[in-house]
Amino acid sequence: MAENLSQEPFEAAGDPKHAARATRSAGRRMRSLLLDAASPLFRERGLSGTAITDIAAAANAFPSQITYYFRTKEALFVECACRELLYLARATERAALQARTPRDYTRALAETVTANDSVAFFAEALTLTRRRQDLAPLVERTIERLHSEGARAYASQVERHGWRSLRAPDESSRRFWAVAIGVILEGYAMGRSPEALCAEMLRVLGEQAKCTGDTARLRLVDERDASSNSNEEG
């Protein structure tokens, strides 16, 4: 019995499928560590101000591991920016979960998006892909995921609260992120505060949906106006 037990770990470790899974798992962990280490450095120093050796040192890794997993520093930069944007999108969804009105929902989204530099970081990656078209597919996948998850979250809130959306969920999601990127880039160039960026986003976005109660009141007012007009004509 003891002999069999002592042999089991050795046999499992020697299994090619087990070894492949362990290798993939270790690879994912290392990629994640490198992304975690690189993101704050890129955000603080920019692409040109961050060396591969700096990232390796921060991750307690070798420079060769960066080139093995990401090929180039530019590819690592773009993947960092894409990941940070998706993290931000997830945070905006969580922040807006407690909103009870469409106005509160939009404000929660705008406040979260303008509270840090993730959108500006991603915009730098967009600029970089103009010169590095090989990196464009990652950006494209990120944008599509951003829009699809945003549309799903918005549609869920509309259904949950019974709001009447003024646009289709996909259109609302795409419009929100287009406004966010435009307003934040312009605001960063002009040194505007997060509060000013949020206010500008809300101004440009305007009303996204109406509460059921608002819709009912509007319908009631319309009916009264129509009745009044018909009485006057009579």
JSON list of C-alpha atoms in Angstrom, two decimals:
[
{"chain": "A", "resi": 1, "resn": "MET", "atom": "CA", "xyz": [0.00, 0.00, 0.00]},
{"chain": "A", "resi": 2, "resn": "ALA", "atom": "CA", "xyz": [2.76, 2.47, 0.97]},
{"chain": "A", "resi": 3, "resn": "GLU", "atom": "CA", "xyz": [4.70, 1.59, -2.15]},
{"chain": "A", "resi": 4, "resn": "ASN", "atom": "CA", "xyz": [1.72, 2.37, -4.39]},
{"chain": "A", "resi": 5, "resn": "LEU", "atom": "CA", "xyz": [1.09, 5.71, -2.69]},
{"chain": "A", "resi": 6, "resn": "SER", "atom": "CA", "xyz": [4.69, 6.79, -3.11]},
{"chain": "A", "resi": 7, "resn": "GLN", "atom": "CA", "xyz": [4.55, 6.01, -6.82]},
{"chain": "A", "resi": 8, "resn": "GLU", "atom": "CA", "xyz": [1.32, 7.95, -7.60]},
{"chain": "A", "resi": 9, "resn": "PRO", "atom": "CA", "xyz": [2.78, 11.49, -7.59]},
{"chain": "A", "resi": 10, "resn": "PHE", "atom": "CA", "xyz": [5.67, 10.38, -9.78]},
{"chain": "A", "resi": 11, "resn": "GLU", "atom": "CA", "xyz": [3.34, 8.74, -12.26]},
{"chain": "A", "resi": 12, "resn": "ALA", "atom": "CA", "xyz": [1.03, 11.75, -12.36]},
{"chain": "A", "resi": 13, "resn": "ALA", "atom": "CA", "xyz": [3.91, 14.12, -12.88]},
{"chain": "A", "resi": 14, "resn": "GLY", "atom": "CA", "xyz": [5.18, 11.96, -15.69]},
{"chain": "A", "resi": 15, "resn": "ASP", "atom": "CA", "xyz": [1.83, 12.04, -17.48]},
{"chain": "A", "resi": 16, "resn": "PRO", "atom": "CA", "xyz": [2.24, 14.15, -20.68]},
{"chain": "A", "resi": 17, "resn": "LYS", "atom": "CA", "xyz": [-1.25, 15.65, -20.31]},
{"chain": "A", "resi": 18, "resn": "HIS", "atom": "CA", "xyz": [-0.54, 16.67, -16.73]},
{"chain": "A", "resi": 19, "resn": "ALA", "atom": "CA", "xyz": [2.76, 18.21, -17.75]},
{"chain": "A", "resi": 20, "resn": "ALA", "atom": "CA", "xyz": [1.11, 20.15, -20.57]},
{"chain": "A", "resi": 21, "resn": "ARG", "atom": "CA", "xyz": [-1.58, 21.50, -18.22]},
{"chain": "A", "resi": 22, "resn": "ALA", "atom": "CA", "xyz": [1.05, 22.49, -15.66]},
{"chain": "A", "resi": 23, "resn": "THR", "atom": "CA", "xyz": [3.07, 24.25, -18.35]},
{"chain": "A", "resi": 24, "resn": "ARG", "atom": "CA", "xyz": [0.03, 26.18, -19.60]},
{"chain": "A", "resi": 25, "resn": "SER", "atom": "CA", "xyz": [-0.94, 27.15, -16.06]},
{"chain": "A", "resi": 26, "resn": "ALA", "atom": "CA", "xyz": [2.59, 28.36, -15.28]},
{"chain": "A", "resi": 27, "resn": "GLY", "atom": "CA", "xyz": [2.62, 30.29, -18.55]},
{"chain": "A", "resi": 28, "resn": "ARG", "atom": "CA", "xyz": [-0.66, 32.04, -17.71]},
{"chain": "A", "resi": 29, "resn": "ARG", "atom": "CA", "xyz": [0.65, 32.96, -14.27]},
{"chain": "A", "resi": 30, "resn": "MET", "atom": "CA", "xyz": [3.85, 34.39, -15.71]},
{"chain": "A", "resi": 31, "resn": "ARG", "atom": "CA", "xyz": [1.98, 36.41, -18.37]},
{"chain": "A", "resi": 32, "resn": "SER", "atom": "CA", "xyz": [-0.29, 37.79, -15.65]},
{"chain": "A", "resi": 33, "resn": "LEU", "atom": "CA", "xyz": [2.69, 38.71, -13.47]},
{"chain": "A", "resi": 34, "resn": "LEU", "atom": "CA", "xyz": [4.36, 40.52, -16.36]},
{"chain": "A", "resi": 35, "resn": "LEU", "atom": "CA", "xyz": [1.17, 42.42, -17.19]},
{"chain": "A", "resi": 36, "resn": "ASP", "atom": "CA", "xyz": [0.70, 43.37, -13.53]},
{"chain": "A", "resi": 37, "resn": "ALA", "atom": "CA", "xyz": [4.27, 44.66, -13.34]},
{"chain": "A", "resi": 38, "resn": "ALA", "atom": "CA", "xyz": [4.24, 46.47, -16.68]},
{"chain": "A", "resi": 39, "resn": "SER", "atom": "CA", "xyz": [0.93, 48.35, -16.40]},
{"chain": "A", "resi": 40, "resn": "PRO", "atom": "CA", "xyz": [1.87, 50.80, -13.63]},
{"chain": "A", "resi": 41, "resn": "LEU", "atom": "CA", "xyz": [5.28, 51.41, -15.22]},
{"chain": "A", "resi": 42, "resn": "PHE", "atom": "CA", "xyz": [3.75, 52.17, -18.62]},
{"chain": "A", "resi": 43, "resn": "ARG", "atom": "CA", "xyz": [1.15, 54.44, -17.06]},
{"chain": "A", "resi": 44, "resn": "GLU", "atom": "CA", "xyz": [3.75, 56.35, -15.08]},
{"chain": "A", "resi": 45, "resn": "ARG", "atom": "CA", "xyz": [6.60, 56.54, -17.61]},
{"chain": "A", "resi": 46, "resn": "GLY", "atom": "CA", "xyz": [5.00, 55.85, -20.98]},
{"chain": "A", "resi": 47, "resn": "LEU", "atom": "CA", "xyz": [6.18, 53.39, -23.60]},
{"chain": "A", "resi": 48, "resn": "SER", "atom": "CA", "xyz": [9.49, 55.06, -24.43]},
{"chain": "A", "resi": 49, "resn": "GLY", "atom": "CA", "xyz": [10.34, 55.68, -20.77]},
{"chain": "A", "resi": 50, "resn": "THR", "atom": "CA", "xyz": [9.91, 52.06, -19.73]},
{"chain": "A", "resi": 51, "resn": "ALA", "atom": "CA", "xyz": [12.63, 49.51, -20.46]},
{"chain": "A", "resi": 52, "resn": "ILE", "atom": "CA", "xyz": [12.11, 45.77, -20.71]},
{"chain": "A", "resi": 53, "resn": "THR", "atom": "CA", "xyz": [14.68, 45.34, -17.94]},
{"chain": "A", "resi": 54, "resn": "ASP", "atom": "CA", "xyz": [12.56, 47.59, -15.67]},
{"chain": "A", "resi": 55, "resn": "ILE", "atom": "CA", "xyz": [9.51, 45.41, -16.24]},
{"chain": "A", "resi": 56, "resn": "ALA", "atom": "CA", "xyz": [11.48, 42.21, -15.69]},
{"chain": "A", "resi": 57, "resn": "ALA", "atom": "CA", "xyz": [12.89, 43.54, -12.43]},
{"chain": "A", "resi": 58, "resn": "ALA", "atom": "CA", "xyz": [9.43, 44.58, -11.19]},
{"chain": "A", "resi": 59, "resn": "ALA", "atom": "CA", "xyz": [8.06, 41.11, -12.02]},
{"chain": "A", "resi": 60, "resn": "ASN", "atom": "CA", "xyz": [11.10, 39.28, -10.64]},
{"chain": "A", "resi": 61, "resn": "ALA", "atom": "CA", "xyz": [11.51, 37.74, -14.07]},
{"chain": "A", "resi": 62, "resn": "PHE", "atom": "CA", "xyz": [14.06, 37.64, -16.89]},
{"chain": "A", "resi": 63, "resn": "PRO", "atom": "CA", "xyz": [13.91, 40.02, -19.89]},
{"chain": "A", "resi": 64, "resn": "SER", "atom": "CA", "xyz": [13.87, 36.97, -22.13]},
{"chain": "A", "resi": 65, "resn": "GLN", "atom": "CA", "xyz": [10.56, 35.92, -20.59]},
{"chain": "A", "resi": 66, "resn": "ILE", "atom": "CA", "xyz": [8.97, 39.16, -21.78]},
{"chain": "A", "resi": 67, "resn": "THR", "atom": "CA", "xyz": [10.07, 38.57, -25.35]},
{"chain": "A", "resi": 68, "resn": "TYR", "atom": "CA", "xyz": [9.03, 34.92, -25.09]},
{"chain": "A", "resi": 69, "resn": "TYR", "atom": "CA", "xyz": [5.46, 35.71, -24.02]},
{"chain": "A", "resi": 70, "resn": "PHE", "atom": "CA", "xyz": [4.88, 39.04, -25.79]},
{"chain": "A", "resi": 71, "resn": "ARG", "atom": "CA", "xyz": [7.58, 39.24, -28.50]},
{"chain": "A", "resi": 72, "resn": "THR", "atom": "CA", "xyz": [8.00, 43.05, -28.19]},
{"chain": "A", "resi": 73, "resn": "LYS", "atom": "CA", "xyz": [7.58, 45.80, -25.65]},
{"chain": "A", "resi": 74, "resn": "GLU", "atom": "CA", "xyz": [4.96, 47.40, -27.91]},
{"chain": "A", "resi": 75, "resn": "ALA", "atom": "CA", "xyz": [2.85, 44.24, -27.88]},
{"chain": "A", "resi": 76, "resn": "LEU", "atom": "CA", "xyz": [3.06, 44.12, -24.09]},
{"chain": "A", "resi": 77, "resn": "PHE", "atom": "CA", "xyz": [2.03, 47.79, -23.91]},
{"chain": "A", "resi": 78, "resn": "VAL", "atom": "CA", "xyz": [-1.06, 47.22, -26.06]},
{"chain": "A", "resi": 79, "resn": "GLU", "atom": "CA", "xyz": [-2.10, 44.13, -24.13]},
{"chain": "A", "resi": 80, "resn": "CYS", "atom": "CA", "xyz": [-1.71, 46.01, -20.83]},
{"chain": "A", "resi": 81, "resn": "ALA", "atom": "CA", "xyz": [-3.86, 48.86, -22.11]},
{"chain": "A", "resi": 82, "resn": "CYS", "atom": "CA", "xyz": [-6.54, 46.52, -23.42]},
{"chain": "A", "resi": 83, "resn": "ARG", "atom": "CA", "xyz": [-6.69, 44.59, -20.17]},
{"chain": "A", "resi": 84, "resn": "GLU", "atom": "CA", "xyz": [-6.93, 47.78, -18.10]},
{"chain": "A", "resi": 85, "resn": "LEU", "atom": "CA", "xyz": [-9.81, 49.04, -20.24]},
{"chain": "A", "resi": 86, "resn": "LEU", "atom": "CA", "xyz": [-11.76, 45.81, -19.74]},
{"chain": "A", "resi": 87, "resn": "TYR", "atom": "CA", "xyz": [-11.08, 46.00, -15.99]},
{"chain": "A", "resi": 88, "resn": "LEU", "atom": "CA", "xyz": [-12.45, 49.54, -16.06]},
{"chain": "A", "resi": 89, "resn": "ALA", "atom": "CA", "xyz": [-15.55, 48.42, -17.97]},
{"chain": "A", "resi": 90, "resn": "ARG", "atom": "CA", "xyz": [-16.20, 45.78, -15.32]},
{"chain": "A", "resi": 91, "resn": "ALA", "atom": "CA", "xyz": [-15.79, 48.39, -12.58]},
{"chain": "A", "resi": 92, "resn": "THR", "atom": "CA", "xyz": [-18.28, 50.72, -14.27]},
{"chain": "A", "resi": 93, "resn": "GLU", "atom": "CA", "xyz": [-20.86, 47.94, -14.40]},
{"chain": "A", "resi": 94, "resn": "ARG", "atom": "CA", "xyz": [-20.42, 47.22, -10.68]},
{"chain": "A", "resi": 95, "resn": "ALA", "atom": "CA", "xyz": [-20.59, 50.92, -9.80]},
{"chain": "A", "resi": 96, "resn": "ALA", "atom": "CA", "xyz": [-23.90, 51.35, -11.65]},
{"chain": "A", "resi": 97, "resn": "LEU", "atom": "CA", "xyz": [-25.65, 48.30, -10.20]},
{"chain": "A", "resi": 98, "resn": "GLN", "atom": "CA", "xyz": [-27.24, 50.28, -7.37]},
{"chain": "A", "resi": 99, "resn": "ALA", "atom": "CA", "xyz": [-28.64, 53.01, -9.62]},
{"chain": "A", "resi": 100, "resn": "ARG", "atom": "CA", "xyz": [-32.41, 53.37, -9.44]},
{"chain": "A", "resi": 101, "resn": "THR", "atom": "CA", "xyz": [-32.93, 55.84, -12.27]},
{"chain": "A", "resi": 102, "resn": "PRO", "atom": "CA", "xyz": [-31.45, 56.18, -15.77]},
{"chain": "A", "resi": 103, "resn": "ARG", "atom": "CA", "xyz": [-29.83, 59.47, -14.75]},
{"chain": "A", "resi": 104, "resn": "ASP", "atom": "CA", "xyz": [-28.13, 57.89, -11.72]},
{"chain": "A", "resi": 105, "resn": "TYR", "atom": "CA", "xyz": [-27.02, 54.97, -13.88]},
{"chain": "A", "resi": 106, "resn": "THR", "atom": "CA", "xyz": [-25.33, 57.21, -16.46]},
{"chain": "A", "resi": 107, "resn": "ARG", "atom": "CA", "xyz": [-23.74, 59.34, -13.75]},
{"chain": "A", "resi": 108, "resn": "ALA", "atom": "CA", "xyz": [-22.28, 56.28, -12.00]},
{"chain": "A", "resi": 109, "resn": "LEU", "atom": "CA", "xyz": [-20.77, 55.10, -15.29]},
{"chain": "A", "resi": 110, "resn": "ALA", "atom": "CA", "xyz": [-19.32, 58.51, -16.14]},
{"chain": "A", "resi": 111, "resn": "GLU", "atom": "CA", "xyz": [-17.87, 59.07, -12.65]},
{"chain": "A", "resi": 112, "resn": "THR", "atom": "CA", "xyz": [-16.14, 55.68, -12.71]},
{"chain": "A", "resi": 113, "resn": "VAL", "atom": "CA", "xyz": [-14.75, 56.06, -16.23]},
{"chain": "A", "resi": 114, "resn": "THR", "atom": "CA", "xyz": [-13.29, 59.52, -15.54]},
{"chain": "A", "resi": 115, "resn": "ALA", "atom": "CA", "xyz": [-11.82, 58.61, -12.15]},
{"chain": "A", "resi": 116, "resn": "ASN", "atom": "CA", "xyz": [-8.57, 57.15, -13.55]},
{"chain": "A", "resi": 117, "resn": "ASP", "atom": "CA", "xyz": [-6.42, 57.15, -16.68]},
{"chain": "A", "resi": 118, "resn": "SER", "atom": "CA", "xyz": [-7.38, 53.76, -18.15]},
{"chain": "A", "resi": 119, "resn": "VAL", "atom": "CA", "xyz": [-9.14, 55.31, -21.16]},
{"chain": "A", "resi": 120, "resn": "ALA", "atom": "CA", "xyz": [-6.17, 57.60, -21.89]},
{"chain": "A", "resi": 121, "resn": "PHE", "atom": "CA", "xyz": [-3.86, 54.58, -21.55]},
{"chain": "A", "resi": 122, "resn": "PHE", "atom": "CA", "xyz": [-5.96, 52.70, -24.09]},
{"chain": "A", "resi": 123, "resn": "ALA", "atom": "CA", "xyz": [-5.96, 55.71, -26.43]},
{"chain": "A", "resi": 124, "resn": "GLU", "atom": "CA", "xyz": [-2.15, 55.52, -26.51]},
{"chain": "A", "resi": 125, "resn": "ALA", "atom": "CA", "xyz": [-2.46, 51.89, -27.59]},
{"chain": "A", "resi": 126, "resn": "LEU", "atom": "CA", "xyz": [-4.85, 52.95, -30.35]},
{"chain": "A", "resi": 127, "resn": "THR", "atom": "CA", "xyz": [-2.28, 55.44, -31.61]},
{"chain": "A", "resi": 128, "resn": "LEU", "atom": "CA", "xyz": [0.45, 52.81, -31.49]},
{"chain": "A", "resi": 129, "resn": "THR", "atom": "CA", "xyz": [-1.54, 50.37, -33.64]},
{"chain": "A", "resi": 130, "resn": "ARG", "atom": "CA", "xyz": [-1.56, 52.90, -36.49]},
{"chain": "A", "resi": 131, "resn": "ARG", "atom": "CA", "xyz": [2.11, 52.09, -36.95]},
{"chain": "A", "resi": 132, "resn": "ARG", "atom": "CA", "xyz": [1.88, 48.46, -35.83]},
{"chain": "A", "resi": 133, "resn": "GLN", "atom": "CA", "xyz": [-1.01, 46.87, -37.68]},
{"chain": "A", "resi": 134, "resn": "ASP", "atom": "CA", "xyz": [0.02, 43.46, -36.36]},
{"chain": "A", "resi": 135, "resn": "LEU", "atom": "CA", "xyz": [-1.29, 44.63, -32.97]},
{"chain": "A", "resi": 136, "resn": "ALA", "atom": "CA", "xyz": [-4.63, 45.84, -34.33]},
{"chain": "A", "resi": 137, "resn": "PRO", "atom": "CA", "xyz": [-6.52, 42.51, -33.91]},
{"chain": "A", "resi": 138, "resn": "LEU", "atom": "CA", "xyz": [-6.08, 42.62, -30.12]},
{"chain": "A", "resi": 139, "resn": "VAL", "atom": "CA", "xyz": [-7.47, 46.16, -30.02]},
{"chain": "A", "resi": 140, "resn": "GLU", "atom": "CA", "xyz": [-10.35, 45.18, -32.27]},
{"chain": "A", "resi": 141, "resn": "ARG", "atom": "CA", "xyz": [-11.27, 42.22, -30.07]},
{"chain": "A", "resi": 142, "resn": "THR", "atom": "CA", "xyz": [-11.09, 44.43, -26.98]},
{"chain": "A", "resi": 143, "resn": "ILE", "atom": "CA", "xyz": [-13.41, 47.05, -28.46]},
{"chain": "A", "resi": 144, "resn": "GLU", "atom": "CA", "xyz": [-15.93, 44.44, -29.57]},
{"chain": "A", "resi": 145, "resn": "ARG", "atom": "CA", "xyz": [-15.90, 42.85, -26.13]},
{"chain": "A", "resi": 146, "resn": "LEU", "atom": "CA", "xyz": [-16.23, 46.28, -24.54]},
{"chain": "A", "resi": 147, "resn": "HIS", "atom": "CA", "xyz": [-19.31, 47.05, -26.62]},
{"chain": "A", "resi": 148, "resn": "SER", "atom": "CA", "xyz": [-20.95, 43.64, -26.27]},
{"chain": "A", "resi": 149, "resn": "GLU", "atom": "CA", "xyz": [-20.53, 43.50, -22.48]},
{"chain": "A", "resi": 150, "resn": "GLY", "atom": "CA", "xyz": [-21.66, 47.12, -22.16]},
{"chain": "A", "resi": 151, "resn": "ALA", "atom": "CA", "xyz": [-24.78, 46.39, -24.21]},
{"chain": "A", "resi": 152, "resn": "ARG", "atom": "CA", "xyz": [-25.51, 43.30, -22.12]},
{"chain": "A", "resi": 153, "resn": "ALA", "atom": "CA", "xyz": [-25.14, 45.20, -18.84]},
{"chain": "A", "resi": 154, "resn": "TYR", "atom": "CA", "xyz": [-27.28, 48.10, -20.05]},
{"chain": "A", "resi": 155, "resn": "ALA", "atom": "CA", "xyz": [-30.03, 45.82, -21.40]},
{"chain": "A", "resi": 156, "resn": "SER", "atom": "CA", "xyz": [-30.06, 43.98, -18.09]},
{"chain": "A", "resi": 157, "resn": "GLN", "atom": "CA", "xyz": [-30.57, 47.21, -16.15]},
{"chain": "A", "resi": 158, "resn": "VAL", "atom": "CA", "xyz": [-33.29, 48.42, -18.50]},
{"chain": "A", "resi": 159, "resn": "GLU", "atom": "CA", "xyz": [-35.16, 45.14, -18.11]},
{"chain": "A", "resi": 160, "resn": "ARG", "atom": "CA", "xyz": [-34.59, 44.99, -14.37]},
{"chain": "A", "resi": 161, "resn": "HIS", "atom": "CA", "xyz": [-36.02, 48.45, -13.70]},
{"chain": "A", "resi": 162, "resn": "GLY", "atom": "CA", "xyz": [-38.53, 48.60, -16.53]},
{"chain": "A", "resi": 163, "resn": "TRP", "atom": "CA", "xyz": [-36.94, 51.66, -18.09]},
{"chain": "A", "resi": 164, "resn": "ARG", "atom": "CA", "xyz": [-37.71, 52.76, -21.62]},
{"chain": "A", "resi": 165, "resn": "SER", "atom": "CA", "xyz": [-34.40, 53.09, -23.46]},
{"chain": "A", "resi": 166, "resn": "LEU", "atom": "CA", "xyz": [-34.17, 55.83, -26.06]},
{"chain": "A", "resi": 167, "resn": "ARG", "atom": "CA", "xyz": [-31.72, 53.72, -28.11]},
{"chain": "A", "resi": 168, "resn": "ALA", "atom": "CA", "xyz": [-30.91, 50.08, -28.71]},
{"chain": "A", "resi": 169, "resn": "PRO", "atom": "CA", "xyz": [-28.51, 48.68, -26.05]},
{"chain": "A", "resi": 170, "resn": "ASP", "atom": "CA", "xyz": [-25.70, 48.16, -28.57]},
{"chain": "A", "resi": 171, "resn": "GLU", "atom": "CA", "xyz": [-26.04, 51.73, -29.83]},
{"chain": "A", "resi": 172, "resn": "SER", "atom": "CA", "xyz": [-26.07, 53.08, -26.28]},
{"chain": "A", "resi": 173, "resn": "SER", "atom": "CA", "xyz": [-22.93, 51.14, -25.36]},
{"chain": "A", "resi": 174, "resn": "ARG", "atom": "CA", "xyz": [-21.00, 52.21, -28.45]},
{"chain": "A", "resi": 175, "resn": "ARG", "atom": "CA", "xyz": [-22.08, 55.82, -28.01]},
{"chain": "A", "resi": 176, "resn": "PHE", "atom": "CA", "xyz": [-21.06, 55.85, -24.35]},
{"chain": "A", "resi": 177, "resn": "TRP", "atom": "CA", "xyz": [-17.53, 54.62, -25.02]},
{"chain": "A", "resi": 178, "resn": "ALA", "atom": "CA", "xyz": [-17.06, 56.84, -28.06]},
{"chain": "A", "resi": 179, "resn": "VAL", "atom": "CA", "xyz": [-18.03, 59.87, -25.95]},
{"chain": "A", "resi": 180, "resn": "ALA", "atom": "CA", "xyz": [-15.81, 58.69, -23.08]},
{"chain": "A", "resi": 181, "resn": "ILE", "atom": "CA", "xyz": [-12.73, 58.36, -25.26]},
{"chain": "A", "resi": 182, "resn": "GLY", "atom": "CA", "xyz": [-13.31, 61.68, -27.01]},
{"chain": "A", "resi": 183, "resn": "VAL", "atom": "CA", "xyz": [-14.08, 63.70, -23.89]},
{"chain": "A", "resi": 184, "resn": "ILE", "atom": "CA", "xyz": [-11.25, 62.20, -21.84]},
{"chain": "A", "resi": 185, "resn": "LEU", "atom": "CA", "xyz": [-8.61, 62.70, -24.55]},
{"chain": "A", "resi": 186, "resn": "GLU", "atom": "CA", "xyz": [-9.64, 66.31, -25.07]},
{"chain": "A", "resi": 187, "resn": "GLY", "atom": "CA", "xyz": [-9.82, 66.88, -21.32]},
{"chain": "A", "resi": 188, "resn": "TYR", "atom": "CA", "xyz": [-6.38, 65.41, -20.65]},
{"chain": "A", "resi": 189, "resn": "ALA", "atom": "CA", "xyz": [-4.88, 67.65, -23.32]},
{"chain": "A", "resi": 190, "resn": "MET", "atom": "CA", "xyz": [-6.42, 70.67, -21.61]},
{"chain": "A", "resi": 191, "resn": "GLY", "atom": "CA", "xyz": [-5.64, 69.61, -18.05]},
{"chain": "A", "resi": 192, "resn": "ARG", "atom": "CA", "xyz": [-9.26, 69.23, -16.95]},
{"chain": "A", "resi": 193, "resn": "SER", "atom": "CA", "xyz": [-10.14, 67.61, -13.63]},
{"chain": "A", "resi": 194, "resn": "PRO", "atom": "CA", "xyz": [-12.03, 64.30, -13.36]},
{"chain": "A", "resi": 195, "resn": "GLU", "atom": "CA", "xyz": [-15.06, 66.25, -12.14]},
{"chain": "A", "resi": 196, "resn": "ALA", "atom": "CA", "xyz": [-14.99, 68.47, -15.24]},
{"chain": "A", "resi": 197, "resn": "LEU", "atom": "CA", "xyz": [-14.60, 65.41, -17.48]},
{"chain": "A", "resi": 198, "resn": "CYS", "atom": "CA", "xyz": [-17.57, 63.73, -15.83]},
{"chain": "A", "resi": 199, "resn": "ALA", "atom": "CA", "xyz": [-19.73, 66.84, -16.21]},
{"chain": "A", "resi": 200, "resn": "GLU", "atom": "CA", "xyz": [-18.82, 67.12, -19.88]},
{"chain": "A", "resi": 201, "resn": "MET", "atom": "CA", "xyz": [-19.59, 63.46, -20.48]},
{"chain": "A", "resi": 202, "resn": "LEU", "atom": "CA", "xyz": [-23.01, 63.84, -18.90]},
{"chain": "A", "resi": 203, "resn": "ARG", "atom": "CA", "xyz": [-23.71, 66.94, -20.97]},
{"chain": "A", "resi": 204, "resn": "VAL", "atom": "CA", "xyz": [-22.79, 65.25, -24.24]},
{"chain": "A", "resi": 205, "resn": "LEU", "atom": "CA", "xyz": [-24.55, 61.96, -23.46]},
{"chain": "A", "resi": 206, "resn": "GLY", "atom": "CA", "xyz": [-27.78, 63.59, -22.39]},
{"chain": "A", "resi": 207, "resn": "GLU", "atom": "CA", "xyz": [-30.75, 61.39, -21.53]},
{"chain": "A", "resi": 208, "resn": "GLN", "atom": "CA", "xyz": [-30.33, 57.69, -22.20]},
{"chain": "A", "resi": 209, "resn": "ALA", "atom": "CA", "xyz": [-33.60, 56.26, -20.97]},
{"chain": "A", "resi": 210, "resn": "LYS", "atom": "CA", "xyz": [-36.78, 57.12, -19.09]},
{"chain": "A", "resi": 211, "resn": "CYS", "atom": "CA", "xyz": [-38.28, 55.57, -15.99]},
{"chain": "A", "resi": 212, "resn": "THR", "atom": "CA", "xyz": [-41.61, 53.82, -16.39]},
{"chain": "A", "resi": 213, "resn": "GLY", "atom": "CA", "xyz": [-43.18, 56.47, -14.20]},
{"chain": "A", "resi": 214, "resn": "ASP", "atom": "CA", "xyz": [-41.80, 59.23, -16.41]},
{"chain": "A", "resi": 215, "resn": "THR", "atom": "CA", "xyz": [-43.22, 57.51, -19.47]},
{"chain": "A", "resi": 216, "resn": "ALA", "atom": "CA", "xyz": [-46.63, 57.22, -17.83]},
{"chain": "A", "resi": 217, "resn": "ARG", "atom": "CA", "xyz": [-46.63, 60.88, -16.85]},
{"chain": "A", "resi": 218, "resn": "LEU", "atom": "CA", "xyz": [-45.65, 61.91, -20.35]},
{"chain": "A", "resi": 219, "resn": "ARG", "atom": "CA", "xyz": [-48.45, 59.80, -21.79]},
{"chain": "A", "resi": 220, "resn": "LEU", "atom": "CA", "xyz": [-50.93, 61.32, -19.34]},
{"chain": "A", "resi": 221, "resn": "VAL", "atom": "CA", "xyz": [-49.88, 64.86, -20.23]},
{"chain": "A", "resi": 222, "resn": "ASP", "atom": "CA", "xyz": [-50.17, 64.07, -23.93]},
{"chain": "A", "resi": 223, "resn": "GLU", "atom": "CA", "xyz": [-53.66, 62.67, -23.41]},
{"chain": "A", "resi": 224, "resn": "ARG", "atom": "CA", "xyz": [-54.73, 65.76, -21.47]},
{"chain": "A", "resi": 225, "resn": "ASP", "atom": "CA", "xyz": [-53.34, 68.05, -24.14]},
{"chain": "A", "resi": 226, "resn": "ALA", "atom": "CA", "xyz": [-55.18, 66.12, -26.83]},
{"chain": "A", "resi": 227, "resn": "SER", "atom": "CA", "xyz": [-58.41, 66.23, -24.80]},
{"chain": "A", "resi": 228, "resn": "SER", "atom": "CA", "xyz": [-58.05, 69.95, -24.19]},
{"chain": "A", "resi": 229, "resn": "ASN", "atom": "CA", "xyz": [-57.46, 70.63, -27.86]},
{"chain": "A", "resi": 230, "resn": "SER", "atom": "CA", "xyz": [-60.49, 68.59, -28.89]},
{"chain": "A", "resi": 231, "resn": "ASN", "atom": "CA", "xyz": [-62.70, 70.47, -26.37]},
{"chain": "A", "resi": 232, "resn": "GLU", "atom": "CA", "xyz": [-61.50, 73.82, -27.65]},
{"chain": "A", "resi": 233, "resn": "GLU", "atom": "CA", "xyz": [-62.20, 72.79, -31.22]},
{"chain": "A", "resi": 234, "resn": "GLY", "atom": "CA", "xyz": [-65.66, 71.59, -30.23]}
]
